[in-house]
Amino acid sequence: MKRKKNRTTGRKLFVVTAAALLAMTMASMLSGCGNQAAVDIQTESSDGLISVAFSEVGAESDWRVANSESMRTTFTEENGYEFYFEDAKGKQENQITTLRNYILQGVDYIVLAPVVETGWDEVLQEAKDAGIPVIVVDRMVDVEEEDLYTAWVGSDFKEEGDIAVEWLEEYLEEQGRADEEIQILHVMGTLGASSQLGRTEGLEEGVAVHDNWEIVAQLQGEYTQAKTYEVVSEYLAGSTDIDVIYCENDNSALGVIQALDEAGISYGTDGDVILISFDATTVGLTACLKGKINLDVECNPLHGPRVEQIILQIEAGETPQKLTYVDETYFTPDTLTEELIEERGY
Ligand code: GYE
């Protein structure tokens, strides 16, 4: 659907040119000496387009790349949007700077995929004061006042962890290993990110109710293949007594596979170590289909259309639902086919 160009609602986008910035700087310098210089700020209308400014975590994983792509393909000019994108390279301070720039630009909407949950109150207050709705996607923000953001859409990460624990329980039962000592190596994602917190909570709760399950170590894989490969290889050099590796995303699972291959340890459906992963991206599911990953819990990254729904509701004067959880499932080698992986498209 092509949006009307003569949009009258919403705020206009003001572009402060370099010349205007210089003029403003000179004006403030001169005003200190009692003079006033005329400041000529050039303004440009957004041509009826809705400006949507996105602050993305980074490009640490296949999930993340699919998420960025979903935003890009949703907020096109053809669909009526002017889209701004900034990659924070995994750093919250970069996101705060980006948000401040977006506020200064006076964009219509800010979309934030926060690296971590805490530390957002101040900048979100600034956005609120400027009257810019902030839509949070994927990970959550933990703020004092809930009205500092307009809406959130993402996954129930604790539920994802619970799914993994329940599956493991049943799998061990089927294998006649329900009463065996089970040593679990836990590879965590980015510390303080909702996805890490929820998936970790799910596992820790599961371990707490199984006397024979034990977490032998918690390593920081930071959701990347490279970091996970490094920390897991280091761990395996000291101990290989592991029954399960719980990796908090697919790219970490690839790092684990690389480290296990090098160490000559078998894994997956025909191996010694049970591999659990999250995301269900093409790379993860392909490894799962081959039996290398025993379980891949889905986490859907295609949030672009969901964010657009929220924006369209606000544009129509409606109040969007505060929290929207995406329905998710899980995959095992016996439930997967190549067609299914292809259809998913990420
Ligand atoms: O699982 C991981 C990504 O927060 C759900 O971040 C997201 C996680 C996802 O880097 O691959």
Short mmCIF file of N, CA, C and O in Angstrom, two decimals, residues 230-304:
data_model
loop_
_atom_site.label_atom_id
_atom_site.label_comp_id
_atom_site.label_asym_id
_atom_site.label_seq_id
_atom_site.Cartn_x
_atom_site.Cartn_y
_atom_site.Cartn_z
N GLU A 230 36.04 -19.63 21.14
CA GLU A 230 37.20 -19.33 22.00
C GLU A 230 36.98 -19.85 23.43
O GLU A 230 37.80 -20.60 23.95
N VAL A 231 35.85 -19.48 24.04
CA VAL A 231 35.66 -19.85 25.45
C VAL A 231 35.39 -21.35 25.63
O VAL A 231 35.83 -21.95 26.62
N VAL A 232 34.72 -21.95 24.67
CA VAL A 232 34.43 -23.39 24.79
C VAL A 232 35.71 -24.21 24.56
O VAL A 232 35.98 -25.17 25.29
N SER A 233 36.51 -23.79 23.59
CA SER A 233 37.79 -24.51 23.35
C SER A 233 38.65 -24.47 24.61
O SER A 233 39.22 -25.48 25.02
N GLU A 234 38.68 -23.31 25.21
CA GLU A 234 39.48 -23.13 26.43
C GLU A 234 38.94 -24.05 27.53
O GLU A 234 39.70 -24.71 28.23
N TYR A 235 37.62 -24.11 27.65
CA TYR A 235 37.01 -24.96 28.67
C TYR A 235 37.33 -26.43 28.42
O TYR A 235 37.71 -27.16 29.33
N LEU A 236 37.19 -26.85 27.18
CA LEU A 236 37.39 -28.27 26.84
C LEU A 236 38.84 -28.72 27.06
O LEU A 236 39.09 -29.90 27.27
N ALA A 237 39.75 -27.77 27.02
CA ALA A 237 41.16 -28.12 27.26
C ALA A 237 41.34 -28.60 28.70
O ALA A 237 42.24 -29.38 29.00
N GLY A 238 40.43 -28.15 29.60
CA GLY A 238 40.55 -28.54 31.01
C GLY A 238 39.61 -29.66 31.41
O GLY A 238 39.88 -30.43 32.33
N SER A 239 38.47 -29.76 30.75
CA SER A 239 37.48 -30.79 31.11
C SER A 239 36.58 -31.13 29.93
O SER A 239 36.15 -30.24 29.20
N THR A 240 36.31 -32.42 29.80
CA THR A 240 35.42 -32.83 28.70
C THR A 240 34.24 -33.63 29.23
O THR A 240 33.54 -34.29 28.47
N ASP A 241 34.06 -33.57 30.53
CA ASP A 241 33.00 -34.35 31.14
C ASP A 241 31.67 -33.57 31.04
O ASP A 241 31.24 -32.90 31.98
N ILE A 242 31.04 -33.69 29.88
CA ILE A 242 29.84 -32.89 29.61
C ILE A 242 28.79 -33.79 28.94
O ILE A 242 29.10 -34.55 28.03
N ASP A 243 27.53 -33.63 29.37
CA ASP A 243 26.43 -34.38 28.74
C ASP A 243 25.59 -33.48 27.83
O ASP A 243 25.03 -33.94 26.84
N VAL A 244 25.47 -32.22 28.24
CA VAL A 244 24.61 -31.30 27.50
C VAL A 244 25.34 -29.97 27.34
O VAL A 244 25.99 -29.50 28.28
N ILE A 245 25.22 -29.37 26.15
CA ILE A 245 25.67 -27.96 26.04
C ILE A 245 24.44 -27.14 25.66
O ILE A 245 23.74 -27.43 24.67
N TYR A 246 24.16 -26.17 26.50
CA TYR A 246 22.99 -25.29 26.34
C TYR A 246 23.54 -23.97 25.81
O TYR A 246 24.17 -23.21 26.55
N CYS A 247 23.36 -23.72 24.49
CA CYS A 247 23.91 -22.50 23.88
C CYS A 247 22.75 -21.53 23.65
O CYS A 247 21.76 -21.93 23.05
N GLU A 248 22.94 -20.30 24.02
CA GLU A 248 21.80 -19.38 23.98
C GLU A 248 21.49 -18.78 22.61
O GLU A 248 20.58 -17.97 22.49
N ASN A 249 22.21 -19.17 21.56
CA ASN A 249 21.74 -18.85 20.19
C ASN A 249 22.46 -19.72 19.16
O ASN A 249 23.42 -20.43 19.48
N ASP A 250 21.96 -19.67 17.92
CA ASP A 250 22.49 -20.54 16.87
C ASP A 250 23.96 -20.27 16.54
O ASP A 250 24.72 -21.20 16.30
N ASN A 251 24.35 -19.00 16.52
CA ASN A 251 25.74 -18.73 16.16
C ASN A 251 26.68 -19.25 17.23
O ASN A 251 27.78 -19.74 16.93
N SER A 252 26.25 -19.20 18.49
CA SER A 252 27.03 -19.82 19.57
C SER A 252 27.10 -21.32 19.35
O SER A 252 28.15 -21.93 19.56
N ALA A 253 26.00 -21.92 18.93
CA ALA A 253 26.00 -23.37 18.70
C ALA A 253 27.02 -23.73 17.63
O ALA A 253 27.71 -24.74 17.73
N LEU A 254 27.15 -22.86 16.62
CA LEU A 254 28.16 -23.12 15.58
C LEU A 254 29.57 -23.06 16.17
O LEU A 254 30.44 -23.84 15.80
N GLY A 255 29.78 -22.13 17.08
CA GLY A 255 31.08 -22.02 17.77
C GLY A 255 31.35 -23.27 18.60
O GLY A 255 32.48 -23.77 18.65
N VAL A 256 30.32 -23.78 19.25
CA VAL A 256 30.44 -25.00 20.06
C VAL A 256 30.80 -26.18 19.15
O VAL A 256 31.70 -26.96 19.45
N ILE A 257 30.09 -26.29 18.02
CA ILE A 257 30.33 -27.39 17.08
C ILE A 257 31.79 -27.38 16.60
O ILE A 257 32.47 -28.41 16.57
N GLN A 258 32.25 -26.18 16.29
CA GLN A 258 33.64 -26.01 15.84
C GLN A 258 34.62 -26.50 16.93
O GLN A 258 35.56 -27.25 16.64
N ALA A 259 34.36 -26.10 18.17
CA ALA A 259 35.25 -26.48 19.28
C ALA A 259 35.18 -27.98 19.55
O ALA A 259 36.20 -28.63 19.80
N LEU A 260 33.97 -28.55 19.48
CA LEU A 260 33.82 -29.99 19.74
C LEU A 260 34.49 -30.80 18.64
O LEU A 260 35.17 -31.80 18.91
N ASP A 261 34.33 -30.36 17.38
CA ASP A 261 34.98 -31.05 16.27
C ASP A 261 36.49 -31.09 16.48
O ASP A 261 37.13 -32.13 16.34
N GLU A 262 37.02 -29.95 16.84
CA GLU A 262 38.48 -29.87 17.04
C GLU A 262 38.96 -30.74 18.19
O GLU A 262 40.04 -31.30 18.15
N ALA A 263 38.11 -30.83 19.22
CA ALA A 263 38.49 -31.63 20.39
C ALA A 263 38.18 -33.13 20.19
O ALA A 263 38.47 -33.95 21.06
N GLY A 264 37.55 -33.43 19.05
CA GLY A 264 37.24 -34.84 18.76
C GLY A 264 36.13 -35.40 19.65
O GLY A 264 36.12 -36.59 19.96
N ILE A 265 35.22 -34.54 20.07
CA ILE A 265 34.09 -34.99 20.91
C ILE A 265 32.83 -35.08 20.05
O ILE A 265 32.53 -34.14 19.29
N SER A 266 32.11 -36.18 20.15
CA SER A 266 30.91 -36.33 19.31
C SER A 266 29.70 -35.68 19.98
O SER A 266 29.64 -35.55 21.21
N TYR A 267 28.74 -35.29 19.17
CA TYR A 267 27.59 -34.54 19.68
C TYR A 267 26.39 -34.77 18.76
O TYR A 267 26.53 -35.37 17.69
N GLY A 268 25.24 -34.27 19.18
CA GLY A 268 24.04 -34.38 18.35
C GLY A 268 23.37 -35.73 18.51
O GLY A 268 23.65 -36.48 19.46
N THR A 269 22.51 -36.05 17.55
CA THR A 269 21.69 -37.27 17.68
C THR A 269 22.51 -38.55 17.80
O THR A 269 22.10 -39.48 18.46
N ASP A 270 23.69 -38.60 17.15
CA ASP A 270 24.49 -39.83 17.22
C ASP A 270 25.71 -39.69 18.13
O ASP A 270 26.59 -40.55 18.10
N GLY A 271 25.77 -38.61 18.88
CA GLY A 271 26.99 -38.36 19.64
C GLY A 271 26.82 -38.42 21.15
O GLY A 271 25.77 -38.79 21.66
N ASP A 272 27.89 -38.02 21.83
CA ASP A 272 27.89 -38.08 23.30
C ASP A 272 27.27 -36.85 23.95
O ASP A 272 26.76 -36.92 25.06
N VAL A 273 27.38 -35.72 23.28
CA VAL A 273 26.90 -34.49 23.91
C VAL A 273 25.59 -34.04 23.26
O VAL A 273 25.48 -33.99 22.03
N ILE A 274 24.61 -33.73 24.09
CA ILE A 274 23.32 -33.21 23.59
C ILE A 274 23.47 -31.70 23.40
O ILE A 274 23.90 -30.99 24.31
N LEU A 275 23.14 -31.24 22.19
CA LEU A 275 23.29 -29.80 21.89
C LEU A 275 21.93 -29.11 21.81
O LEU A 275 21.08 -29.50 21.01
N ILE A 276 21.77 -28.07 22.60
CA ILE A 276 20.53 -27.30 22.60
C ILE A 276 20.85 -25.88 22.14
O ILE A 276 21.84 -25.29 22.56
N SER A 277 20.00 -25.35 21.25
CA SER A 277 20.23 -23.99 20.74
C SER A 277 18.92 -23.21 20.68
O SER A 277 17.84 -23.78 20.86
N PHE A 278 19.04 -21.92 20.40
CA PHE A 278 17.88 -21.03 20.28
C PHE A 278 18.02 -20.20 19.01
O PHE A 278 19.13 -19.91 18.58
N ASP A 279 16.92 -19.78 18.47
CA ASP A 279 16.76 -18.89 17.31
C ASP A 279 16.04 -19.60 16.16
O ASP A 279 15.09 -19.08 15.63
N ALA A 280 16.56 -20.77 15.75
CA ALA A 280 15.99 -21.47 14.58
C ALA A 280 16.13 -20.64 13.31
O ALA A 280 15.18 -20.44 12.57
N THR A 281 17.34 -20.15 13.09
CA THR A 281 17.67 -19.49 11.82
C THR A 281 18.12 -20.57 10.84
O THR A 281 18.32 -21.72 11.24
N THR A 282 18.31 -20.19 9.59
CA THR A 282 18.72 -21.19 8.58
C THR A 282 19.97 -21.96 9.01
O THR A 282 20.00 -23.19 8.89
N VAL A 283 20.97 -21.25 9.52
CA VAL A 283 22.21 -21.96 9.91
C VAL A 283 21.97 -22.96 11.03
O VAL A 283 22.49 -24.08 11.00
N GLY A 284 21.17 -22.57 12.00
CA GLY A 284 20.89 -23.46 13.13
C GLY A 284 20.06 -24.65 12.70
O GLY A 284 20.37 -25.80 13.03
N LEU A 285 19.02 -24.37 11.93
CA LEU A 285 18.13 -25.46 11.50
C LEU A 285 18.82 -26.42 10.55
O LEU A 285 18.54 -27.62 10.56
N THR A 286 19.74 -25.90 9.75
CA THR A 286 20.48 -26.78 8.84
C THR A 286 21.33 -27.76 9.66
O THR A 286 21.37 -28.96 9.37
N ALA A 287 21.97 -27.25 10.70
CA ALA A 287 22.77 -28.12 11.58
C ALA A 287 21.84 -29.09 12.32
O ALA A 287 22.20 -30.24 12.57
N CYS A 288 20.65 -28.64 12.65
CA CYS A 288 19.68 -29.48 13.36
C CYS A 288 19.19 -30.61 12.44
O CYS A 288 19.14 -31.77 12.85
N LEU A 289 18.89 -30.24 11.20
CA LEU A 289 18.43 -31.25 10.23
C LEU A 289 19.47 -32.36 10.05
O LEU A 289 19.14 -33.53 9.89
N LYS A 290 20.74 -31.97 10.13
CA LYS A 290 21.83 -32.95 9.99
C LYS A 290 22.04 -33.75 11.28
O LYS A 290 22.95 -34.57 11.35
N GLY A 291 21.27 -33.41 12.31
CA GLY A 291 21.40 -34.12 13.59
C GLY A 291 22.52 -33.59 14.47
O GLY A 291 22.83 -34.18 15.51
N LYS A 292 23.11 -32.45 14.09
CA LYS A 292 24.21 -31.92 14.90
C LYS A 292 23.69 -31.17 16.12
O LYS A 292 24.33 -31.10 17.17
N ILE A 293 22.55 -30.53 15.95
CA ILE A 293 21.88 -29.85 17.07
C ILE A 293 20.64 -30.69 17.40
O ILE A 293 19.86 -31.02 16.51
N ASN A 294 20.47 -31.04 18.67
CA ASN A 294 19.34 -31.89 19.05
C ASN A 294 18.02 -31.12 19.14
O ASN A 294 16.96 -31.67 18.86
N LEU A 295 18.13 -29.87 19.57
CA LEU A 295 16.91 -29.06 19.74
C LEU A 295 17.22 -27.62 19.39
O LEU A 295 18.23 -27.06 19.86
N ASP A 296 16.37 -27.00 18.56
CA ASP A 296 16.53 -25.58 18.27
C ASP A 296 15.19 -24.90 18.59
O ASP A 296 14.18 -25.14 17.93
N VAL A 297 15.21 -24.08 19.64
CA VAL A 297 13.98 -23.39 20.07
C VAL A 297 13.83 -22.12 19.24
O VAL A 297 14.78 -21.34 19.11
N GLU A 298 12.64 -21.95 18.70
CA GLU A 298 12.42 -20.81 17.80
C GLU A 298 12.42 -19.46 18.53
O GLU A 298 11.88 -19.34 19.63
N CYS A 299 13.02 -18.46 17.87
CA CYS A 299 12.90 -17.07 18.32
C CYS A 299 12.76 -16.27 17.03
O CYS A 299 13.69 -16.20 16.24
N ASN A 300 11.61 -15.69 16.83
CA ASN A 300 11.31 -15.08 15.53
C ASN A 300 11.84 -13.64 15.44
O ASN A 300 11.48 -12.80 16.25
N PRO A 301 12.69 -13.35 14.43
CA PRO A 301 13.27 -12.00 14.32
C PRO A 301 12.49 -11.04 13.39
O PRO A 301 12.88 -9.89 13.24
N LEU A 302 11.42 -11.53 12.77
CA LEU A 302 10.77 -10.72 11.73
C LEU A 302 9.81 -9.68 12.33
O LEU A 302 8.59 -9.76 12.17
N HIS A 303 10.41 -8.72 13.02
CA HIS A 303 9.60 -7.76 13.75
C HIS A 303 9.16 -6.53 12.95
O HIS A 303 8.34 -5.75 13.43
N GLY A 304 9.72 -6.35 11.74
CA GLY A 304 9.36 -5.16 10.96
C GLY A 304 7.85 -4.96 10.83
O GLY A 304 7.31 -3.93 11.24
#
